[in-house]
Amino acid sequence: MAQPFLKKDDDHDDEADYSPFLGIEKGAVLQEARVFNDHQLDPRRCSQVITKLLYLLNQGETFTKVEATEVFFAVTKLFQSRDLGLRRMVYVIIKELSPSADEVIIVTSSLMKDMTSKTDMYRANAIRVLCRITDGTLLTQIERYLKQAIVDKNPVVASAALVSGIHLLQTNPEIVKRWSNEVQEAVQSRAALVQFHALALLHQIRQNDRLAVNKLVSSLTKGSVRSPLAQCLLIRYTSQVIRESASNTQTGDRPFYDFLEGCLRHKAEMVIFEAARAITELNGVTSRELTPAITVLQLFLSSTKPVLRFAAVRTLNKVAMTHPIAVINCNIDMESLISDQNRSIATLAITTLLKTGNESSVDRLMKQITTFMSDIADEFKIVVIEAIRSLCLKFPLKHRSLMNFLSNILREEGGFEYKKAIVDSIVILIRDIPEAKESGLLHLCEFIEDCEFTYLSTQILHFLGIEGPKTSDPSKYIRYIYNRVHLENATVRAGAVSTLAKFGAMVDSLKPRIFVLLRRCLFDTDDEVRDRATLYLNTLGTDGAVVETGEDVKEFLFGSLDIPLVNLERSLKNYEPSEESFDINSVPKEVKIQPLAEKKAPGKKPTGLGGPPPGPPSTIDAYEKLLLSIPEFANFGKLFKSSAPVELTEAETEYAVNVVKHIFDGHVVFQYNCTNTIPEQLLENVTVIVDASEAEEFAEVASKPLRSLPYDSPGQTFVAFEKPEGVPAVGKFSNMLRFIVKEVDPSTGEAEDDGVEDEYQLEELEVVAADYMLKVGVSNFRNAWESMGPDCERVDEYGLGPRENLAEAVNAVINLLGMQPCEGTEVVPSNSRSHTCLLSGVYIGNVKVLVRLQFGIDGPKDVAMKLAVRSEDEAVSDVIHEIVASG
Amino acid sequence: MELCPLIKNILLLDSEGKRIAVKYYSDDWPTNSAKEAFEKAVFAKTQKTNARTDAEITMFDNYVVVYKFVQDLHFFVTGGENENEIILAAVLQGFFDAVGLLLRGTVDKKEALENLDLILLCLDEIVDGGIILETDANVIAGKVASHSMDAGAPLSEQTITQALATAREHLTRSLLK
């Protein structure tokens, strides 16, 4: 075909390395592009030069604005040639150069001429190029041709116009929407791809009109779609319609399900798969609906084509998360996939098996995985580790074999992320499965004996310091820890010293021996290690006698630093060495709390390492710091709970106020967040007058007015109440916003000197029982339930009266109690007649509470509920029942 | 748009992972270095697999990549993580077979570079702005090849019909003068 573009280098005999573009250079090619201006065009040579230009662009070379313009103008000359091949290359390079609006004008007339040409290829390509580079104004000029092209009898031309329409719809929707009739006609085309493109465009034109989409889907699902791609689209539109027609008839069949099911018997694999996937993703899919989809996916599992196996196993993997039982039938096929050449498929198969496995199959599975682990990449291993972790939480009895597996792979080669995933998993298992604690800690100890990652070593040492002293025989860990002091770098050595000190503080009998070890650390080469050793020797008491360590020392060692680290850092930087020593109390405790609004704690991944159990979400911390910084509230003790903001004004009123309820043991503080939305006003001395006559147990003790509230910059005012200690008092409060209003001159922004006192009525606010309950989840409800024991269990039955459906009743009870739903049990499968919901929380006074709710629905929508409560205190169990009884 | 199957990119790399021809249809890789990094990652991940008889598939960075190798050429098609894998495979197969037809069986890097114009036209005919235009290799190759023959080429290199068409064109042109 085409000649080599450059003369072959004679010295270059190596065929493999030979390239026609060897030594190509931008400047030279731009020079060559001058042939476009020749009077006698040589089409072949021009084509070659365009190919070279495209090659350069494709390799990531960029043209300057001037160069691109020059090439573009030269290329426009080529429209004179009537050579078909050259014209095609011209179309391609115009698209690649993406000329600017003023340049486009040069080619529009040529392209419009091609658009009306008799040659199909010209029409199709000219449409695509023109629509790519054009703007709205030109579009109205060519609209007529485009409409014609949509119904052109040549499928290539029709497709070109339709696809261009899809792109143009993003920028010029009002024009494209006028083509509905033509597009509708194209949907009936006999050409497969035209039908596909027409359907895609028609749906996008109508996508905001639910009724129209509904009609489109119901007419097309009756047949007449030929192209597999169009059929896939139709399946997607159908599932969207099913999703949006939310009101499932209680017993009746799902609309369009038959269509999806029918597609499972289509002859094209892409359609079969699309339909199977759509069925598995239906909201609240029943096992009867799932079965045919799972069956076809199972057939795909044994296909010779990797793509089919991958698609099937990936979908089944997702199904296994919600309907593990439905996938069990495929387990045998899945097990044979563990040895699949394609490691992505094997990993997906393994993790699916881990999700569907039952207690008896765990051991066999682990054996298979052990051989598999050695030959996959780290990223796949991490996925497997995570699956094993959740399996272990599901079957706590199997912790021994799973823990062994984790410790074995911990010893093998691997990168940081992989090792971290294993260590995190072990830490989580230690935390959630008490029986696994001792063996888990020993595994970690063995790991740090030979760990190349400083970060992991220090984290494990920290964790050992917290968990180790609480075990039956803490002394056995000391050897591992002290070995670090000998053999590691300074960072790890320092960490080990801190850990030793924690053992010394917690285990009195070990204290003398710890002292000996710490004294040896005083001769370390590193400052930090020596400093720590000195510090701990002093805090623990210098004599090293077997005495109990003081609470304040423990607090020092284990407590969290109540100063924001940024503030401490800043204060230390500002401190100048002088006679006066640095005073930690001088560090400001306030944090800048601009994101106080509703910044949710990101991610809900299980926190692995990193010290004490996952703390409360950061907003609570921010609230606590804010309240502590106000002297009037500083002695209220520890903040138990802060509610979500409750709006006290309608939207779009003059003043927007919401309130956050802060619950302390013996006090309640209302934090009113106020916003002034009137630019011409400045509010001063803003307070909220609270009438607590309907809240008998509360007595107002303090309030903190807001000095000034300018336009659009939110501020807070507080009111504090005293209430009987530890008692979950409830009541209603009515609120009145009182302030001095001053007129502001909008042009200067200055306020007048004199103000007028004014009031603004706010809505009522209630303190309810749920305010005394913290949402705290447990990872394994059954474990927690059983370890709590039946001593303080209270069981009773309640009739909830007529309800719309079960989901509504379940939500009502959850909201009433304000507890954390566990294991996804807050989701009620549609149409179910009974449901069990598990809740956990911490009641004021730090009492753990677990609740098991069993709901049943009777014929005429009457819901009955059995409530079983277990807690650490029977009085609390009774309170929960009282809340439900009165709620 | 989001319901329509979308192609993120089509790549043709050599046996060292270097570009022969690539086409990106998505803004996920805004710069050339981002594109190169993606190509490097894809290549490294798939290099050791045997994708010579059947198309293979992998997933990374929330993309699904299907790929197939022949000689020293590596073909890739990338889609989003929720894309129907079999549709992606159909696009890959269309591209792969069309290149095979256009290069007349000798599918290797040297031939591909020498006929780079055909490869580029082929990419242009398969996908337009992410939307699948055609997946049938014969149709794709037909669209590319039907006019690859220069009208000005010596008559001996043309088929009878093309020769007639050229003759007719010459005639009309001379008549119009």
Tab-separated table of C-alpha atoms in Angstrom, chain A residues 132 163 167 196, chain B residues 1 4-9 23-26 78 83 91 126-133:
chain	number	residue	atom	x	y	z
A	132	ARG	CA	-18.152	18.574	16.124
A	163	VAL	CA	-24.792	10.409	16.983
A	167	HIS	CA	-23.523	15.225	21.236
A	196	PHE	CA	-29.512	1.898	18.498
B	1	MET	CA	-25.771	10.059	28.307
B	4	CYS	CA	-25.786	4.827	26.934
B	5	PRO	CA	-22.804	2.456	26.721
B	6	LEU	CA	-19.723	4.654	26.589
B	7	ILE	CA	-16.164	3.907	25.533
B	8	LYS	CA	-13.489	5.748	27.506
B	9	ASN	CA	-10.583	5.023	25.209
B	23	LYS	CA	-7.892	7.650	20.998
B	24	TYR	CA	-9.414	9.043	24.199
B	25	TYR	CA	-13.099	9.886	24.379
B	26	SER	CA	-13.298	10.963	28.011
B	78	THR	CA	-11.561	0.806	28.260
B	83	GLU	CA	-20.121	-0.863	31.752
B	91	VAL	CA	-15.954	-3.125	20.370
B	126	ILE	CA	-15.674	2.609	15.454
B	127	VAL	CA	-16.459	5.209	18.079
B	128	ASP	CA	-17.541	8.857	17.869
B	129	GLY	CA	-17.098	10.874	21.057
B	130	GLY	CA	-17.467	7.769	23.213
B	131	ILE	CA	-20.572	6.447	21.463
B	132	ILE	CA	-20.249	3.203	19.586
B	133	LEU	CA	-20.660	3.749	15.844
